[in-house]
């Protein structure tokens, strides 16, 4: 008891970002233990500890990369564990914890509000309780809506109870931008390639889950009037729209998969991981388009990963402003002075993580092509889940590389670096001197 008390005191003294990182790590370990239980694994399947850890990490990090087939390897209990892990990973450990505390009628301390602010990437503590309630409300509405809208499709292929469970699983996975499915045969949504209704419902869940809760709250508060939106909301919506259109057009040009499939994968590559075609059959050009979309990812405060749309927007704005001799800004607003520095740091750290992971995979998996391994690692970093089909056959040590990459992508390389390197800003500064760049 004293040991547990000392551990809780130690946790409370940690910075918020470090608590969040530890929370994700504990959720992953707990999930792996639950998935390894006999009640979670089917009698006809075998799940190793590495595969259980890989699957748990993929679920908590809302990635969707799979080492074993979720339908054929796990029982309904094991699949329910996956749903719980996906929900925890999508909303965040702190949001779930604060939501349960509110449901129990407990007051949220300043420490708790700070944790939620850090998790959702919010600047102010003002209105934090309302934000938590809004997050849970939007999640419940969209996931219930997804169940209702997808059920008519799955009832055509499964018995009623099974169809209901598939609908629930699919809705939670889609809104939380996780590419898990329980259809069996490692087929993902390929059997529903021509089902326009399910394609559109899935795309809607992915998009709303990926734009971020702050954007949804702002859109509702401003009654859908674009002029009244905050700069953050305008940037997220316009950047998301541009990326969706550009991705759709480029995929159709490179592989001629059809406009519906091109649009679906332009949406899914933004950290969802569902597929209606065989990704391994795409050309290198098509895979490269998906790699770019996966690396950019979703938006801040959402259920997705990647370097985020706002980071990409700030970098593009800076490039544009260098040529136009203007200050970075948009929609008649100027960007903060430190925006470029943070965006460049996040992008550079992301590139570093991807390059390191891809190099290690190239050393460990010489039989796979470079494009396959790069695709796999970017998919892990962006918490996407799309794969060319090589994941189940990877060596255990390669799966550990992807586990670390998924964890880094979900928590954030910038966050992980900042929580372990804590140094106060020095008061004294050296004399400035120019260097030649470029």
XYZ file of C-alpha atoms in Angstrom:
438
model
C 0.000 0.000 0.000
C 2.836 2.388 0.847
C 4.515 1.529 -2.452
C 1.333 2.355 -4.386
C 0.941 5.621 -2.469
C 4.527 6.639 -3.222
C 3.997 5.758 -6.906
C 0.850 7.939 -7.088
C 2.698 10.832 -5.427
C 5.533 10.392 -7.926
C 3.067 10.470 -10.844
C 1.346 13.618 -9.545
C 4.682 15.428 -9.437
C 5.394 14.744 -13.111
C 4.735 17.335 -15.827
C 1.408 16.922 -17.681
C 2.985 15.801 -20.967
C 4.969 13.097 -19.183
C 1.833 11.811 -17.422
C 0.047 11.589 -20.777
C 2.948 9.662 -22.327
C 3.041 7.282 -19.355
C -0.745 6.896 -19.525
C -0.567 5.745 -23.138
C 2.260 3.350 -22.284
C 0.311 1.815 -19.381
C -2.805 1.467 -21.555
C -0.751 -0.357 -24.182
C 0.735 -2.778 -21.642
C -2.645 -3.424 -20.019
C -4.205 -3.974 -23.439
C -1.497 -6.463 -24.409
C -2.096 -8.433 -21.196
C -5.866 -8.521 -21.829
C -5.427 -9.597 -25.439
C -3.167 -12.428 -24.317
C -5.796 -13.890 -21.963
C -7.266 -17.261 -23.040
C -10.744 -15.703 -23.091
C -9.522 -13.196 -25.703
C -7.961 -15.642 -28.172
C -9.887 -18.155 -30.255
C -9.088 -21.838 -29.752
C -8.012 -22.134 -33.403
C -5.565 -19.214 -33.211
C -2.233 -18.465 -31.587
C -1.236 -14.952 -30.533
C 2.323 -14.413 -29.295
C 3.255 -11.794 -26.726
C 4.892 -9.704 -29.471
C 1.743 -9.823 -31.601
C -0.419 -8.972 -28.573
C 1.799 -5.982 -27.775
C 1.838 -4.938 -31.445
C -1.965 -5.163 -31.689
C -2.476 -3.284 -28.420
C -0.081 -0.528 -29.512
C -1.804 -0.279 -32.871
C -5.202 0.009 -31.161
C -4.201 2.546 -28.478
C -2.274 4.584 -31.049
C -5.345 4.289 -33.362
C -3.139 3.021 -36.157
C -4.712 -0.137 -37.536
C -1.570 -2.016 -38.559
C -2.190 -5.675 -37.744
C 0.139 -8.600 -37.136
C -2.784 -11.045 -36.802
C -6.306 -11.053 -38.223
C -8.613 -9.451 -35.652
C -11.651 -11.482 -36.684
C -9.973 -14.888 -36.906
C -7.626 -14.503 -33.917
C -9.747 -12.815 -31.246
C -13.003 -13.816 -29.598
C -15.855 -11.312 -29.123
C -14.288 -10.481 -25.744
C -10.921 -9.835 -27.388
C -12.597 -7.700 -30.034
C -14.373 -5.756 -27.276
C -10.972 -5.132 -25.695
C -9.810 -3.772 -29.057
C -12.812 -1.427 -29.219
C -12.025 -0.158 -25.727
C -8.371 0.406 -26.576
C -9.290 2.230 -29.790
C -11.704 4.473 -27.889
C -9.130 5.241 -25.210
C -6.481 5.942 -27.818
C -8.715 8.148 -29.940
C -10.111 10.328 -27.172
C -6.986 10.162 -25.020
C -6.418 8.732 -21.579
C -7.009 12.051 -19.837
C -10.260 12.862 -21.677
C -11.660 9.440 -20.779
C -10.575 9.859 -17.153
C -12.039 13.339 -16.832
C -15.260 12.187 -18.503
C -15.673 9.368 -15.991
C -14.966 11.785 -13.145
C -17.652 14.168 -14.410
C -20.118 11.288 -14.779
C -19.425 10.355 -11.143
C -20.139 13.926 -10.050
C -16.568 14.685 -8.983
C -14.958 18.095 -9.290
C -12.117 18.438 -11.770
C -8.982 19.853 -10.192
C -6.693 22.413 -11.808
C -4.201 19.593 -12.340
C -6.825 17.589 -14.237
C -7.770 20.554 -16.404
C -4.107 21.107 -17.229
C -3.771 17.478 -18.336
C -6.760 17.796 -20.665
C -5.431 21.064 -22.062
C -2.121 19.377 -22.843
C -3.816 16.318 -24.356
C -6.155 18.314 -26.608
C -3.489 20.916 -27.441
C -5.555 23.843 -26.128
C -3.975 27.201 -25.240
C -6.249 28.193 -22.352
C -7.797 26.495 -19.318
C -10.985 28.485 -19.790
C -14.049 26.383 -20.566
C -12.217 23.093 -20.097
C -15.193 21.299 -18.505
C -17.475 22.360 -21.365
C -14.868 21.146 -23.835
C -14.673 17.705 -22.214
C -18.461 17.391 -22.298
C -18.485 18.494 -25.930
C -15.816 15.912 -26.825
C -17.827 13.104 -25.239
C -21.087 14.378 -26.759
C -19.688 14.612 -30.302
C -18.060 11.190 -29.955
C -21.300 9.576 -28.807
C -23.360 11.251 -31.541
C -21.035 10.415 -34.413
C -20.389 6.851 -33.313
C -24.094 6.127 -32.760
C -24.825 7.710 -36.108
C -22.174 5.531 -37.705
C -23.738 2.405 -36.204
C -27.216 3.300 -37.455
C -26.020 4.208 -40.957
C -23.690 1.245 -41.490
C -25.996 -1.419 -40.032
C -28.221 -1.662 -43.178
C -25.085 -2.592 -45.153
C -23.709 -5.236 -42.815
C -27.130 -6.828 -42.150
C -27.078 -8.004 -45.774
C -24.026 -10.198 -45.122
C -24.230 -11.169 -41.423
C -26.831 -12.364 -38.892
C -28.523 -9.460 -37.027
C -26.473 -9.591 -33.797
C -23.211 -10.097 -35.661
C -24.099 -7.278 -38.065
C -24.810 -4.982 -35.098
C -21.445 -5.817 -33.528
C -19.623 -5.272 -36.842
C -21.406 -1.909 -37.186
C -20.373 -0.843 -33.672
C -16.780 -1.933 -34.197
C -16.574 -0.249 -37.600
C -18.121 3.015 -36.385
C -15.748 3.309 -33.408
C -12.738 2.417 -35.554
C -13.693 4.879 -38.312
C -14.443 7.890 -36.082
C -11.250 7.303 -34.096
C -9.279 7.040 -37.341
C -8.208 3.459 -36.669
C -8.208 1.000 -39.571
C -9.164 -2.128 -37.631
C -11.875 -4.381 -39.014
C -13.445 -7.700 -37.983
C -14.608 -8.881 -41.407
C -11.947 -11.595 -41.564
C -9.448 -12.722 -44.177
C -7.296 -9.583 -43.921
C -9.588 -8.035 -46.534
C -10.409 -4.783 -44.734
C -13.256 -3.117 -46.706
C -12.315 -4.564 -50.089
C -15.592 -6.599 -50.264
C -17.453 -3.258 -50.089
C -15.452 -1.549 -52.807
C -18.592 -0.784 -54.836
C -20.875 0.030 -51.904
C -21.264 3.791 -52.266
C -23.275 4.194 -49.051
C -20.715 2.487 -46.758
C -17.871 4.325 -48.493
C -19.493 7.703 -47.854
C -20.475 6.895 -44.245
C -16.937 5.712 -43.477
C -15.404 8.795 -45.124
C -17.696 11.089 -43.117
C -16.732 9.436 -39.824
C -13.025 9.649 -40.688
C -13.203 13.315 -41.730
C -15.144 14.465 -38.663
C -12.886 12.448 -36.372
C -9.824 13.934 -38.062
C -10.634 17.646 -38.077
C -10.460 17.901 -34.294
C -12.933 18.548 -31.497
C -11.979 22.223 -31.222
C -13.039 22.732 -34.825
C -16.358 20.954 -34.298
C -17.094 23.039 -31.203
C -16.229 26.257 -33.037
C -18.347 25.364 -36.081
C -21.404 24.686 -33.910
C -20.809 27.775 -31.757
C -20.585 29.997 -34.849
C -23.636 28.298 -36.405
C -21.697 27.146 -39.480
C -20.851 30.718 -40.571
C -17.354 30.577 -42.022
C -16.607 34.273 -41.490
C -17.020 33.917 -37.726
C -14.757 30.874 -37.378
C -11.437 31.195 -35.577
C -8.256 31.225 -37.657
C -7.487 27.680 -36.481
C -10.838 26.388 -37.735
C -10.495 28.144 -41.086
C -6.980 26.773 -41.601
C -7.985 23.217 -40.665
C -11.068 23.164 -42.897
C -9.417 24.714 -45.945
C -6.227 22.650 -45.664
C -8.249 19.465 -45.178
C -10.344 20.277 -48.243
C -7.309 21.004 -50.402
C -5.537 17.815 -49.339
C -8.640 15.683 -49.973
C -9.125 17.090 -53.470
C -5.419 16.945 -54.341
C -5.076 13.393 -53.046
C -8.142 12.235 -54.973
C -6.954 13.742 -58.260
C -3.386 12.445 -57.906
C -4.473 8.895 -57.030
C -6.826 8.816 -60.007
C -4.058 10.095 -62.286
C -1.433 7.625 -61.050
C -3.496 4.427 -60.775
C -6.941 4.991 -62.347
C -8.659 3.252 -59.426
C -11.925 5.109 -59.969
C -13.017 8.400 -58.445
C -14.802 6.801 -55.478
C -11.792 4.659 -54.556
C -9.437 7.600 -55.110
C -11.505 9.824 -52.818
C -11.876 7.086 -50.196
C -8.124 6.498 -49.979
C -7.366 10.208 -50.024
C -9.558 10.396 -46.897
C -8.298 7.159 -45.355
C -4.631 8.020 -45.813
C -5.163 10.956 -43.461
C -4.569 8.517 -40.536
C -7.624 6.192 -40.843
C -6.146 3.122 -42.539
C -9.228 1.586 -44.156
C -8.850 0.357 -47.722
C -11.268 -0.768 -50.430
C -8.523 -1.842 -52.854
C -5.300 -3.808 -52.452
C -2.660 -1.239 -51.468
C 0.113 -3.605 -52.573
C -1.178 -3.403 -56.160
C -0.724 0.373 -56.403
C 2.129 1.861 -58.409
C 5.110 3.456 -56.709
C 3.680 6.859 -57.689
C 0.374 6.024 -55.999
C 2.157 4.761 -52.888
C 4.196 7.973 -52.803
C 1.008 10.070 -52.877
C -0.329 8.057 -49.922
C 2.998 8.438 -48.080
C 2.762 12.237 -48.330
C -0.858 12.244 -47.127
C -0.044 9.857 -44.260
C 2.900 11.976 -43.131
C 0.782 15.156 -43.021
C -2.038 13.362 -41.211
C -5.051 14.840 -39.445
C -5.539 18.021 -37.406
C -4.559 19.025 -33.837
C -6.861 17.873 -31.042
C -8.333 15.103 -33.213
C -8.258 11.317 -33.132
C -5.611 11.203 -35.888
C -1.829 11.466 -36.117
C 0.836 12.792 -38.490
C 2.575 16.149 -38.294
C -0.925 17.726 -38.587
C -2.577 19.926 -41.193
C -1.784 23.162 -39.357
C 1.930 22.323 -39.335
C 1.826 21.722 -43.075
C -0.106 24.971 -43.591
C 2.401 27.067 -41.623
C 5.343 25.613 -43.563
C 3.628 26.281 -46.911
C 2.771 29.808 -45.781
C 6.391 30.502 -44.909
C 7.564 29.305 -48.319
C 4.954 31.472 -50.012
C 5.865 34.512 -47.921
C 9.571 34.191 -48.771
C 8.707 34.739 -52.433
C 6.000 37.358 -51.908
C 7.903 39.336 -49.226
C 4.880 39.246 -46.910
C 4.463 38.236 -43.306
C 3.007 34.750 -42.701
C -0.742 34.873 -42.233
C -4.116 33.996 -43.697
C -7.751 35.124 -43.642
C -6.687 38.656 -42.640
C -4.853 37.376 -39.566
C -1.107 37.241 -38.874
C 0.430 34.015 -37.577
C 2.265 34.068 -34.213
C 6.022 34.646 -34.315
C 6.836 31.220 -32.864
C 4.517 29.295 -35.226
C 7.191 28.671 -37.871
C 9.787 27.480 -35.360
C 7.389 24.971 -33.799
C 6.098 23.768 -37.175
C 9.615 23.301 -38.550
C 10.669 21.423 -35.406
C 7.677 19.072 -35.576
C 8.236 18.377 -39.272
C 11.984 17.808 -38.813
C 11.431 15.476 -35.871
C 8.854 13.598 -37.924
C 11.298 13.191 -40.802
C 13.958 12.015 -38.339
C 11.673 9.387 -36.817
C 10.597 8.112 -40.249
C 14.150 8.010 -41.619
C 15.453 6.194 -38.538
C 12.629 3.655 -38.551
C 12.882 3.037 -42.295
C 16.653 2.544 -42.065
C 16.254 -0.031 -39.295
C 13.554 -1.852 -41.261
C 15.788 -1.904 -44.361
C 18.528 -3.553 -42.299
C 16.161 -6.028 -40.645
C 13.986 -6.857 -43.677
C 16.326 -6.976 -46.714
C 13.861 -9.062 -48.736
C 11.262 -6.254 -48.788
C 11.544 -3.287 -51.138
C 12.459 0.187 -49.937
C 9.062 1.620 -50.941
C 7.243 -1.096 -48.958
C 9.304 -0.439 -45.832
C 9.049 3.349 -46.141
C 5.291 3.024 -46.604
C 5.041 0.759 -43.552
C 7.035 3.102 -41.326
C 5.221 6.275 -42.419
C 1.933 4.445 -41.866
C 3.064 3.645 -38.322
C 4.285 7.195 -37.628
C 1.113 8.780 -39.006
C -0.964 6.227 -37.037
C -2.654 5.338 -40.314
C -2.676 1.557 -40.641
C -2.494 1.207 -44.404
C -0.088 -1.521 -45.475
C 1.181 -3.136 -48.644
C 0.599 -6.478 -46.912
C 4.003 -7.158 -45.360
C 3.107 -6.499 -41.685
C 2.180 -10.059 -40.588
C 5.395 -11.482 -42.057
C 7.780 -9.053 -40.358
C 10.327 -10.308 -37.824
C 9.615 -9.663 -34.150
C 12.391 -7.085 -33.885
C 10.912 -5.221 -36.882
C 7.533 -5.203 -35.135
C 9.227 -3.602 -32.111
C 10.559 -0.864 -34.416
C 7.010 -0.217 -35.637
C 5.683 -0.335 -32.059
C 8.065 2.471 -31.056
C 7.201 4.392 -34.225
C 3.455 4.108 -33.570
C 3.897 5.227 -29.973
C 6.031 8.190 -31.040
C 3.526 9.135 -33.712
C 0.572 9.053 -31.313
C 2.164 10.864 -28.379
C 4.148 13.167 -30.664
C 7.894 13.341 -31.233
C 7.894 16.990 -30.099
C 6.090 16.060 -26.873
C 8.365 13.105 -26.150
C 11.456 15.249 -26.667
C 10.176 18.108 -24.509
C 9.088 15.944 -21.549
C 12.449 14.254 -21.095
C 14.602 17.321 -21.741
C 13.567 19.893 -19.153
C 15.878 22.873 -18.912
C 14.980 26.415 -17.867
C 15.565 29.113 -20.434
C 19.004 30.690 -19.789
C 19.061 34.321 -18.738
C 22.335 35.094 -20.476
C 22.631 35.011 -24.271
C 25.568 34.988 -26.652
C 26.211 37.741 -29.179
C 24.302 37.175 -32.422
C 26.248 36.519 -35.646
C 24.903 35.739 -39.112
C 25.585 32.519 -41.075
C 25.020 31.767 -44.739
C 21.962 29.584 -45.395
C 21.163 27.881 -48.688
